[in-house]
Tab-separated table of C-alpha atoms in Angstrom:
chain	number	residue	atom	x	y	z
A	1	UNK	CA	1.648	24.144	-14.993
A	2	UNK	CA	-0.639	23.423	-12.126
A	3	UNK	CA	-1.204	19.744	-12.704
A	4	UNK	CA	-0.342	17.270	-9.934
A	5	UNK	CA	3.084	15.643	-9.971
A	6	UNK	CA	3.571	11.889	-10.327
A	7	UNK	CA	5.086	10.576	-7.095
A	8	UNK	CA	7.825	7.937	-7.185
A	9	UNK	CA	8.409	5.836	-4.073
A	10	UNK	CA	11.740	4.174	-3.318
A	11	UNK	CA	10.278	1.346	-1.254
A	12	UNK	CA	10.711	-2.064	0.293
A	13	UNK	CA	12.649	-0.854	3.358
A	14	UNK	CA	10.607	-2.617	4.633
A	15	UNK	CA	7.615	-3.491	2.481
A	16	UNK	CA	5.006	-2.976	5.224
A	17	UNK	CA	6.311	0.536	5.885
A	18	UNK	CA	6.025	1.298	2.165
A	19	UNK	CA	2.438	0.007	2.098
A	20	UNK	CA	1.623	2.128	5.144
A	21	UNK	CA	3.127	5.210	3.446
A	22	UNK	CA	0.956	4.557	0.394
A	23	UNK	CA	-2.160	4.081	2.534
A	24	UNK	CA	-1.554	7.272	4.528
A	25	UNK	CA	-0.817	9.221	1.334
A	26	UNK	CA	-4.215	8.236	-0.073
A	27	UNK	CA	-5.974	9.214	3.158
A	28	UNK	CA	-4.106	12.544	3.268
A	29	UNK	CA	-4.903	13.478	-0.342
A	30	UNK	CA	-7.882	15.817	-0.626
A	31	UNK	CA	-9.820	13.745	-3.175
A	32	UNK	CA	-13.451	12.768	-3.603
A	33	UNK	CA	-12.997	10.567	-6.669
A	34	UNK	CA	-10.310	8.293	-8.139
A	35	UNK	CA	-9.114	10.885	-10.636
A	36	UNK	CA	-8.421	13.471	-7.937
A	37	UNK	CA	-5.820	11.187	-6.353
A	38	UNK	CA	-2.122	11.276	-7.169
A	39	UNK	CA	-0.445	8.942	-9.599
A	40	UNK	CA	2.023	6.946	-7.538
A	41	UNK	CA	4.793	4.705	-8.871
A	42	UNK	CA	6.203	2.359	-6.260
A	43	UNK	CA	9.288	0.204	-6.550
A	44	UNK	CA	9.159	-1.937	-3.436
A	45	UNK	CA	12.437	-3.846	-3.565
A	46	UNK	CA	12.997	-5.727	-0.309
A	47	UNK	CA	16.377	-6.961	-1.533
A	48	UNK	CA	18.050	-3.564	-1.338
A	49	UNK	CA	21.110	-4.335	0.847
A	50	UNK	CA	20.397	-3.700	4.533
A	51	UNK	CA	21.152	-0.123	5.552
A	52	UNK	CA	21.943	-0.862	9.183
A	53	UNK	CA	24.238	-3.778	8.262
A	54	UNK	CA	26.085	-1.566	5.780
A	55	UNK	CA	26.516	1.319	8.201
A	56	UNK	CA	27.335	-0.571	11.394
A	57	UNK	CA	28.900	-3.810	10.144
A	58	UNK	CA	30.430	-2.928	6.804
A	59	UNK	CA	27.876	-5.000	4.866
A	60	UNK	CA	27.122	-4.576	1.135
A	61	UNK	CA	26.590	-0.955	0.092
A	62	UNK	CA	22.919	-0.165	-0.705
A	63	UNK	CA	23.815	3.054	-2.556
A	64	UNK	CA	24.156	1.596	-6.088
A	65	UNK	CA	20.759	-0.119	-5.868
A	66	UNK	CA	19.096	2.998	-4.419
A	67	UNK	CA	20.450	5.019	-7.342
A	68	UNK	CA	19.182	2.436	-9.845
A	69	UNK	CA	15.697	2.442	-8.356
A	70	UNK	CA	15.588	6.245	-8.311
A	71	UNK	CA	16.659	6.374	-11.955
A	72	UNK	CA	14.095	3.708	-12.877
A	73	UNK	CA	11.283	5.668	-11.231
A	74	UNK	CA	12.400	8.858	-12.962
A	75	UNK	CA	12.478	7.045	-16.318
A	76	UNK	CA	8.983	5.662	-15.647
A	77	UNK	CA	7.612	9.177	-15.211
A	78	UNK	CA	8.083	10.113	-11.564
A	79	UNK	CA	8.423	13.868	-11.030
A	80	UNK	CA	9.133	13.765	-7.302
A	81	UNK	CA	10.669	11.035	-5.121
A	82	UNK	CA	9.858	9.985	-1.571
A	83	UNK	CA	11.709	7.296	0.383
A	84	UNK	CA	9.834	5.974	3.413
A	85	UNK	CA	12.913	4.691	5.261
A	86	UNK	CA	14.745	6.940	7.705
A	87	UNK	CA	18.032	5.028	7.784
A	88	UNK	CA	18.275	5.072	3.985
A	89	UNK	CA	18.415	8.874	4.215
A	90	UNK	CA	22.112	8.375	4.961
A	91	UNK	CA	22.283	7.923	1.165
A	92	UNK	CA	20.055	10.884	0.281
A	93	UNK	CA	22.855	12.867	-1.378
A	94	UNK	CA	23.779	9.917	-3.607
A	95	UNK	CA	20.178	9.674	-4.789
A	96	UNK	CA	19.817	13.417	-5.283
A	97	UNK	CA	23.004	13.432	-7.353
A	98	UNK	CA	21.643	10.630	-9.556
A	99	UNK	CA	18.320	12.172	-10.639
A	100	UNK	CA	17.097	15.487	-11.989
A	101	UNK	CA	13.811	15.441	-10.053
A	102	UNK	CA	13.368	16.574	-6.417
A	103	UNK	CA	13.870	14.004	-3.673
A	104	UNK	CA	12.071	14.766	-0.417
A	105	UNK	CA	14.037	14.688	2.851
A	106	UNK	CA	11.967	12.879	5.472
A	107	UNK	CA	14.363	13.843	8.273
A	108	UNK	CA	14.149	17.554	7.518
A	109	UNK	CA	10.366	17.330	7.239
A	110	UNK	CA	10.093	15.496	10.566
A	111	UNK	CA	12.503	17.755	12.419
A	112	UNK	CA	10.683	20.833	11.176
A	113	UNK	CA	7.578	19.634	13.037
A	114	UNK	CA	9.253	19.536	16.465
A	115	UNK	CA	8.456	22.559	18.607
A	116	UNK	CA	9.089	21.002	22.016
A	117	UNK	CA	12.286	19.478	23.414
A	118	UNK	CA	14.019	17.469	24.586
A	119	UNK	CA	12.823	14.934	22.042
A	120	UNK	CA	13.346	11.195	22.489
A	121	UNK	CA	14.365	9.332	19.339
A	122	UNK	CA	12.964	5.950	18.318
A	123	UNK	CA	15.046	4.782	15.362
A	124	UNK	CA	17.406	2.096	14.125
A	125	UNK	CA	20.815	1.813	15.765
A	126	UNK	CA	22.328	3.033	12.500
A	127	UNK	CA	20.165	6.172	12.365
A	128	UNK	CA	21.049	6.868	16.009
A	129	UNK	CA	24.764	6.130	15.572
A	130	UNK	CA	25.096	8.306	12.471
A	131	UNK	CA	23.452	11.146	14.383
A	132	UNK	CA	21.104	11.901	11.476
A	133	UNK	CA	18.414	13.311	13.753
A	134	UNK	CA	20.805	14.726	16.348
A	135	UNK	CA	22.405	16.886	13.637
A	136	UNK	CA	19.035	18.052	12.365
A	137	UNK	CA	17.961	18.813	15.949
A	138	UNK	CA	21.139	20.743	16.715
A	139	UNK	CA	20.530	23.026	13.739
A	140	UNK	CA	17.228	23.951	15.369
A	141	UNK	CA	18.590	24.175	18.922
A	142	UNK	CA	16.755	21.027	20.015
A	143	UNK	CA	18.154	18.372	22.322
A	144	UNK	CA	17.675	14.840	20.949
A	145	UNK	CA	17.774	12.011	23.504
A	146	UNK	CA	18.811	8.563	22.278
A	147	UNK	CA	17.870	5.417	24.253
A	148	UNK	CA	20.714	3.860	26.263
A	149	UNK	CA	22.359	0.743	24.830
A	150	UNK	CA	19.953	-1.750	26.432
A	151	UNK	CA	16.868	0.187	25.390
A	152	UNK	CA	18.221	0.702	21.870
A	153	UNK	CA	18.657	-3.086	21.674
A	154	UNK	CA	14.952	-3.426	22.582
A	155	UNK	CA	14.047	-0.975	19.802
A	156	UNK	CA	16.203	-2.919	17.333
A	157	UNK	CA	14.437	-6.158	18.292
A	158	UNK	CA	10.988	-4.594	17.831
A	159	UNK	CA	11.945	-3.285	14.378
A	160	UNK	CA	13.076	-6.783	13.328
A	161	UNK	CA	9.850	-8.282	14.714
A	162	UNK	CA	7.760	-5.772	12.742
A	163	UNK	CA	9.650	-6.656	9.562
A	164	UNK	CA	8.954	-10.346	10.209
A	165	UNK	CA	5.277	-9.903	10.995
A	166	UNK	CA	3.786	-6.444	10.675
A	167	UNK	CA	1.266	-6.561	13.526
A	168	UNK	CA	1.634	-4.310	16.577
A	169	UNK	CA	0.390	-6.547	19.421
A	170	UNK	CA	2.735	-6.696	22.445
A	171	UNK	CA	5.410	-4.744	20.564
A	172	UNK	CA	3.622	-1.553	21.532
A	173	UNK	CA	4.253	-2.378	25.189
A	174	UNK	CA	7.939	-2.977	24.545
A	175	UNK	CA	8.254	0.405	22.876
A	176	UNK	CA	6.158	1.889	25.680
A	177	UNK	CA	8.888	0.922	28.145
A	178	UNK	CA	11.539	2.614	26.004
A	179	UNK	CA	9.354	5.716	25.853
A	180	UNK	CA	8.982	5.668	29.656
A	181	UNK	CA	12.756	5.588	30.050
A	182	UNK	CA	13.149	8.568	27.698
A	183	UNK	CA	10.396	10.404	29.544
A	184	UNK	CA	12.188	9.792	32.860
A	185	UNK	CA	15.253	11.429	31.320
A	186	UNK	CA	13.250	14.541	30.453
A	187	UNK	CA	11.841	13.875	26.982
A	188	UNK	CA	8.748	15.971	26.302
A	189	UNK	CA	8.263	14.720	22.758
A	190	UNK	CA	8.922	11.483	20.876
A	191	UNK	CA	10.183	11.375	17.336
A	192	UNK	CA	9.365	8.118	15.540
A	193	UNK	CA	12.332	8.012	13.192
A	194	UNK	CA	11.932	4.499	11.789
A	195	UNK	CA	9.085	3.705	9.418
A	196	UNK	CA	8.610	0.192	10.826
A	197	UNK	CA	7.916	1.775	14.217
A	198	UNK	CA	5.384	4.048	12.490
A	199	UNK	CA	3.245	0.906	12.073
A	200	UNK	CA	2.663	0.902	15.851
A	201	UNK	CA	0.871	4.253	15.835
A	202	UNK	CA	0.990	6.558	18.865
A	203	UNK	CA	2.180	4.620	21.908
A	204	UNK	CA	1.998	7.347	24.605
A	205	UNK	CA	-0.745	9.961	24.905
A	206	UNK	CA	1.093	12.189	27.401
A	207	UNK	CA	3.896	13.265	25.057
A	208	UNK	CA	4.032	15.201	21.810
A	209	UNK	CA	4.213	12.431	19.195
A	210	UNK	CA	5.905	13.139	15.873
A	211	UNK	CA	5.942	10.410	13.249
A	212	UNK	CA	8.446	10.974	10.450
A	213	UNK	CA	6.275	8.908	8.109
A	214	UNK	CA	3.409	11.376	8.534
A	215	UNK	CA	5.785	14.270	7.930
A	216	UNK	CA	6.841	12.623	4.650
A	217	UNK	CA	3.211	12.023	3.659
A	218	UNK	CA	2.349	15.694	4.277
A	219	UNK	CA	5.385	16.888	2.356
A	220	UNK	CA	4.495	14.605	-0.551
A	221	UNK	CA	0.951	15.983	-0.804
A	222	UNK	CA	2.263	19.539	-0.488
A	223	UNK	CA	4.857	19.118	-3.246
A	224	UNK	CA	2.734	17.002	-5.598
A	225	UNK	CA	-0.467	19.019	-5.573
A	226	UNK	CA	-0.643	22.424	-7.216
A	227	UNK	CA	-1.406	25.419	-5.064
A	228	UNK	CA	-0.502	23.636	-1.830
A	229	UNK	CA	2.855	25.112	-0.901
A	230	UNK	CA	6.213	24.895	-2.599
B	1	UNK	CA	15.042	-20.962	-11.992
B	2	UNK	CA	13.513	-20.967	-8.580
B	3	UNK	CA	13.887	-17.333	-7.704
B	4	UNK	CA	10.794	-15.279	-6.871
B	5	UNK	CA	9.126	-13.309	-9.651
B	6	UNK	CA	8.816	-9.535	-9.600
B	7	UNK	CA	5.131	-8.629	-9.339
B	8	UNK	CA	3.698	-5.751	-11.348
B	9	UNK	CA	0.472	-4.135	-10.192
B	10	UNK	CA	-1.867	-2.276	-12.545
B	11	UNK	CA	-3.347	-0.028	-9.893
B	12	UNK	CA	-5.276	3.080	-9.039
B	13	UNK	CA	-8.732	1.590	-9.639
B	14	UNK	CA	-9.183	2.859	-6.947
B	15	UNK	CA	-5.999	3.794	-5.099
B	16	UNK	CA	-7.202	2.547	-1.701
B	17	UNK	CA	-8.002	-0.872	-3.173
B	18	UNK	CA	-4.486	-1.007	-4.643
B	19	UNK	CA	-2.963	-0.114	-1.271
B	20	UNK	CA	-5.077	-2.798	0.394
B	21	UNK	CA	-3.919	-5.373	-2.174
B	22	UNK	CA	-0.302	-4.437	-1.463
B	23	UNK	CA	-0.854	-4.678	2.313
B	24	UNK	CA	-2.559	-8.064	2.083
B	25	UNK	CA	0.142	-9.351	-0.266
B	26	UNK	CA	2.815	-8.510	2.317
B	27	UNK	CA	0.843	-10.207	5.100
B	28	UNK	CA	0.248	-13.299	2.925
B	29	UNK	CA	3.910	-13.678	1.921
B	30	UNK	CA	5.749	-16.239	4.051
B	31	UNK	CA	8.661	-13.980	5.035
B	32	UNK	CA	10.567	-13.335	8.237
B	33	UNK	CA	12.865	-10.617	6.897
B	34	UNK	CA	12.728	-7.850	4.278
B	35	UNK	CA	14.663	-9.850	1.690
B	36	UNK	CA	12.220	-12.760	1.791
B	37	UNK	CA	9.427	-10.501	0.544
B	38	UNK	CA	8.490	-10.056	-3.097
B	39	UNK	CA	9.659	-7.189	-5.215
B	40	UNK	CA	6.514	-5.317	-6.191
B	41	UNK	CA	6.222	-2.596	-8.830
B	42	UNK	CA	3.031	-0.591	-8.580
B	43	UNK	CA	1.673	1.891	-11.082
B	44	UNK	CA	-1.265	3.445	-9.284
B	45	UNK	CA	-2.813	5.686	-11.909
B	46	UNK	CA	-6.144	7.032	-10.700
B	47	UNK	CA	-6.705	8.820	-14.000
B	48	UNK	CA	-7.280	5.634	-15.993
B	49	UNK	CA	-10.657	6.337	-17.626
B	50	UNK	CA	-13.542	5.006	-15.520
B	51	UNK	CA	-14.417	1.407	-16.361
B	52	UNK	CA	-18.070	1.609	-15.376
B	53	UNK	CA	-18.586	4.849	-17.302
B	54	UNK	CA	-16.968	3.305	-20.396
B	55	UNK	CA	-19.027	0.122	-20.228
B	56	UNK	CA	-22.420	1.521	-19.279
B	57	UNK	CA	-22.361	5.065	-20.634
B	58	UNK	CA	-19.978	4.946	-23.577
B	59	UNK	CA	-17.325	7.042	-21.769
B	60	UNK	CA	-13.625	7.174	-22.781
B	61	UNK	CA	-12.079	3.753	-23.386
B	62	UNK	CA	-9.655	2.711	-20.611
B	63	UNK	CA	-8.070	-0.031	-22.753
B	64	UNK	CA	-5.233	2.042	-24.300
B	65	UNK	CA	-4.080	3.322	-20.896
B	66	UNK	CA	-4.307	-0.157	-19.330
B	67	UNK	CA	-2.097	-1.498	-22.150
B	68	UNK	CA	0.420	1.317	-21.638
B	69	UNK	CA	0.649	0.678	-17.918
B	70	UNK	CA	1.065	-3.058	-18.434
B	71	UNK	CA	3.843	-2.441	-20.975
B	72	UNK	CA	5.517	0.040	-18.632
B	73	UNK	CA	5.519	-2.448	-15.767
B	74	UNK	CA	6.901	-5.166	-18.051
B	75	UNK	CA	9.656	-2.808	-19.248
B	76	UNK	CA	10.487	-1.945	-15.616
B	77	UNK	CA	11.063	-5.610	-14.816
B	78	UNK	CA	7.707	-7.100	-13.825
B	79	UNK	CA	7.472	-10.824	-14.551
B	80	UNK	CA	3.840	-11.278	-13.568
B	81	UNK	CA	0.931	-8.820	-13.519
B	82	UNK	CA	-1.973	-8.465	-11.125
B	83	UNK	CA	-4.819	-5.974	-11.462
B	84	UNK	CA	-6.819	-5.387	-8.276
B	85	UNK	CA	-9.972	-4.122	-10.015
B	86	UNK	CA	-12.722	-6.552	-10.964
B	87	UNK	CA	-14.462	-4.337	-13.524
B	88	UNK	CA	-11.187	-3.720	-15.368
B	89	UNK	CA	-11.058	-7.460	-16.054
B	90	UNK	CA	-13.432	-6.707	-18.917
B	91	UNK	CA	-10.175	-5.606	-20.616
B	92	UNK	CA	-8.084	-8.592	-19.523
B	93	UNK	CA	-7.645	-9.956	-23.048
B	94	UNK	CA	-6.399	-6.594	-24.329
B	95	UNK	CA	-3.762	-6.527	-21.590
B	96	UNK	CA	-2.764	-10.145	-22.126
B	97	UNK	CA	-2.340	-9.491	-25.833
B	98	UNK	CA	-0.070	-6.511	-25.099
B	99	UNK	CA	2.529	-8.177	-22.875
B	100	UNK	CA	4.618	-11.334	-22.926
B	101	UNK	CA	4.365	-11.976	-19.174
B	102	UNK	CA	1.454	-13.742	-17.425
B	103	UNK	CA	-1.487	-11.631	-16.252
B	104	UNK	CA	-3.498	-13.127	-13.395
B	105	UNK	CA	-7.287	-13.403	-13.740
B	106	UNK	CA	-8.863	-12.301	-10.461
B	107	UNK	CA	-12.323	-13.457	-11.557
B	108	UNK	CA	-11.177	-16.993	-12.320
B	109	UNK	CA	-9.262	-17.126	-9.046
B	110	UNK	CA	-12.277	-15.918	-7.072
B	111	UNK	CA	-14.776	-18.178	-8.789
B	112	UNK	CA	-12.526	-21.191	-8.228
B	113	UNK	CA	-12.915	-20.653	-4.488
B	114	UNK	CA	-16.710	-20.962	-4.481
B	115	UNK	CA	-17.951	-24.356	-3.368
B	116	UNK	CA	-21.412	-23.353	-2.201
B	117	UNK	CA	-24.229	-21.776	-4.212
B	118	UNK	CA	-26.258	-19.817	-4.885
B	119	UNK	CA	-23.733	-17.027	-4.495
B	120	UNK	CA	-24.743	-13.392	-4.129
B	121	UNK	CA	-22.622	-10.901	-6.061
B	122	UNK	CA	-21.443	-7.562	-4.684
B	123	UNK	CA	-19.892	-5.708	-7.599
B	124	UNK	CA	-20.120	-2.609	-9.758
B	125	UNK	CA	-23.130	-2.238	-12.015
B	126	UNK	CA	-20.785	-2.727	-14.978
B	127	UNK	CA	-19.372	-6.016	-13.656
B	128	UNK	CA	-22.921	-7.206	-12.983
B	129	UNK	CA	-24.282	-6.012	-16.337
B	130	UNK	CA	-21.450	-7.584	-18.340
B	131	UNK	CA	-22.110	-10.865	-16.536
B	132	UNK	CA	-18.391	-11.354	-15.836
B	133	UNK	CA	-19.069	-13.411	-12.720
B	134	UNK	CA	-22.293	-14.977	-13.958
B	135	UNK	CA	-20.380	-16.478	-16.913
B	136	UNK	CA	-17.599	-17.765	-14.675
B	137	UNK	CA	-20.213	-19.245	-12.316
B	138	UNK	CA	-22.133	-20.904	-15.131
B	139	UNK	CA	-18.990	-22.695	-16.267
B	140	UNK	CA	-18.865	-24.246	-12.793
B	141	UNK	CA	-22.585	-24.910	-12.495
B	142	UNK	CA	-23.067	-22.206	-9.874
B	143	UNK	CA	-25.999	-19.865	-9.688
B	144	UNK	CA	-24.957	-16.217	-9.236
B	145	UNK	CA	-27.546	-13.866	-7.752
B	146	UNK	CA	-27.310	-10.178	-8.609
B	147	UNK	CA	-28.982	-7.537	-6.392
B	148	UNK	CA	-32.181	-6.053	-7.789
B	149	UNK	CA	-31.993	-2.577	-9.325
B	150	UNK	CA	-32.606	-0.662	-6.074
B	151	UNK	CA	-30.084	-2.708	-4.121
B	152	UNK	CA	-27.529	-2.464	-6.922
B	153	UNK	CA	-27.954	1.323	-6.745
B	154	UNK	CA	-27.120	1.089	-3.017
B	155	UNK	CA	-23.981	-0.916	-3.830
B	156	UNK	CA	-22.960	1.638	-6.453
B	157	UNK	CA	-23.370	4.455	-3.928
B	158	UNK	CA	-21.249	2.618	-1.346
B	159	UNK	CA	-18.471	2.049	-3.896
B	160	UNK	CA	-18.420	5.757	-4.749
B	161	UNK	CA	-18.364	6.644	-1.039
B	162	UNK	CA	-15.410	4.299	-0.453
B	163	UNK	CA	-13.534	5.912	-3.340
B	164	UNK	CA	-14.186	9.332	-1.819
B	165	UNK	CA	-13.190	8.384	1.696
B	166	UNK	CA	-11.857	4.874	2.292
B	167	UNK	CA	-13.265	4.261	5.760
B	168	UNK	CA	-15.902	1.560	6.361
B	169	UNK	CA	-18.095	3.147	9.077
B	170	UNK	CA	-21.835	3.048	8.321
B	171	UNK	CA	-21.187	1.729	4.813
B	172	UNK	CA	-20.905	-1.757	6.279
B	173	UNK	CA	-24.512	-1.492	7.425
B	174	UNK	CA	-25.668	-0.415	3.984
B	175	UNK	CA	-23.974	-3.414	2.398
B	176	UNK	CA	-25.361	-5.575	5.215
B	177	UNK	CA	-28.880	-4.749	4.023
B	178	UNK	CA	-27.991	-5.759	0.443
B	179	UNK	CA	-26.554	-9.013	1.802
B	180	UNK	CA	-29.745	-9.639	3.773
B	181	UNK	CA	-31.810	-9.244	0.606
B	182	UNK	CA	-29.591	-11.708	-1.258
B	183	UNK	CA	-29.795	-14.121	1.661
B	184	UNK	CA	-33.593	-13.898	1.600
B	185	UNK	CA	-33.443	-14.899	-2.067
B	186	UNK	CA	-31.439	-18.032	-1.216
B	187	UNK	CA	-27.795	-16.938	-1.319
B	188	UNK	CA	-25.582	-19.192	0.784
B	189	UNK	CA	-22.360	-17.429	-0.115
B	190	UNK	CA	-21.311	-13.872	-0.941
B	191	UNK	CA	-18.755	-13.017	-3.558
B	192	UNK	CA	-17.138	-9.615	-3.038
B	193	UNK	CA	-16.394	-8.788	-6.658
B	194	UNK	CA	-15.345	-5.150	-6.309
B	195	UNK	CA	-12.045	-4.275	-4.650
B	196	UNK	CA	-13.466	-1.126	-3.052
B	197	UNK	CA	-15.992	-3.312	-1.228
B	198	UNK	CA	-13.078	-5.518	-0.109
B	199	UNK	CA	-12.085	-2.592	2.132
B	200	UNK	CA	-15.178	-3.297	4.250
B	201	UNK	CA	-14.014	-6.765	5.288
B	202	UNK	CA	-16.515	-9.537	6.086
B	203	UNK	CA	-19.944	-8.024	6.659
B	204	UNK	CA	-21.975	-11.175	7.513
B	205	UNK	CA	-20.750	-14.085	9.648
B	206	UNK	CA	-23.534	-16.482	8.693
B	207	UNK	CA	-22.609	-16.845	5.015
B	208	UNK	CA	-19.569	-18.176	3.175
B	209	UNK	CA	-17.629	-15.015	2.356
B	210	UNK	CA	-15.352	-14.951	-0.675
B	211	UNK	CA	-13.332	-11.841	-1.374
B	212	UNK	CA	-11.911	-11.641	-4.895
B	213	UNK	CA	-9.071	-9.446	-3.617
B	214	UNK	CA	-7.910	-12.244	-1.306
B	215	UNK	CA	-8.131	-14.723	-4.174
B	216	UNK	CA	-5.873	-12.442	-6.229
B	217	UNK	CA	-3.433	-12.086	-3.324
B	218	UNK	CA	-3.209	-15.860	-2.921
B	219	UNK	CA	-2.740	-16.391	-6.648
B	220	UNK	CA	0.007	-13.756	-6.705
B	221	UNK	CA	1.962	-15.437	-3.899
B	222	UNK	CA	1.477	-18.844	-5.531
B	223	UNK	CA	2.717	-17.692	-8.939
B	224	UNK	CA	5.524	-15.436	-7.715
B	225	UNK	CA	7.148	-17.741	-5.197
B	226	UNK	CA	9.057	-20.827	-6.298
B	227	UNK	CA	7.782	-24.221	-5.185
B	228	UNK	CA	4.329	-22.920	-4.361
B	229	UNK	CA	2.199	-24.208	-7.187
B	230	UNK	CA	2.059	-23.213	-10.837
């Protein structure tokens, strides 16, 4: 069977990042007419318990809700799942265990694109603390630099601001200062490992810039369209 | 019950218009954190049979698939449906008959926003031919001006180009010339009655500019959020 797969999206973490994933997926799909695009089912549920709060502060566990959403998308006809939230990938195994369809791994897809190190990580405190990207980097012999505590607090504040009001504005400058600090410590590439930060676009032209959201978009097109890879 | 309603979106007509609806809905929602946003279920199915082809050329009927999608969204938990495609509103009654939940009427919402006439219509040839907006205008005593055949052909070409590659570019200029022709015939307002054309944004600053997609976004927020109207 060479027909395109229906894509299910576990979304709402946050909503603007999900909308941006959807927009980029449409742009990245080689289509000239409506019917050459992919069918996409999105469940954007912004009341999934907070991932960072669960991981760092023992808040409510998001895993049961993530499973439910994955099962709902599968039941609705999804043949492939994508989850445009890096931190939620801490629960990837739970989701994969729940459904029979493939679930893409944004972190693996993003890490596979890094050819240059050390790489500076822009992500939530939870993603950084869990070492999700550091582990992936280590498997490829790449050094991953995490912002120091003060700079990570700046990143956390920018992520919250983007969730409140998804417009870049002066937030790009704030992230620019974090990037400068990572550059001063030797970073030659930046990995945008939080989909809210993806909304800012490329902040520094002098570094290799890898956006995990783009890596997930590319993997989705590759897996959903026949004759375009695995 | 004052909790927010889950919004279902009958999408994919075209995909970029659906993504733009989703983006504008997030921006228009008064939220400061993820969990203050609306839950949104989107079925973006770009293989729904073409509305214009069905209406003008006797192509395959999209009604059965539109019903199926509406029923699927209702079964998945949607409590309110929105359909960001003007032409598909020719099938609004079929969809309303199929489900028990409310289905918003983008055309009514858009027409309700017009205070100044005559209003020039930018829409598909099918929407224009069926008189969907002319009827709504007549009920409010508003004259609706439709582009002449050559200009309508230009509009049709721009819509197809936006479906192929959703980037405004020179297409804004093409639509600008259609707007100029309508203005010369007395139009004091423009009604953007095709969600692909909504992607272009406001093309003329000298006229009242009403975008049906924005009207649908506002109606969705109003109906989905408690204490914000009907």
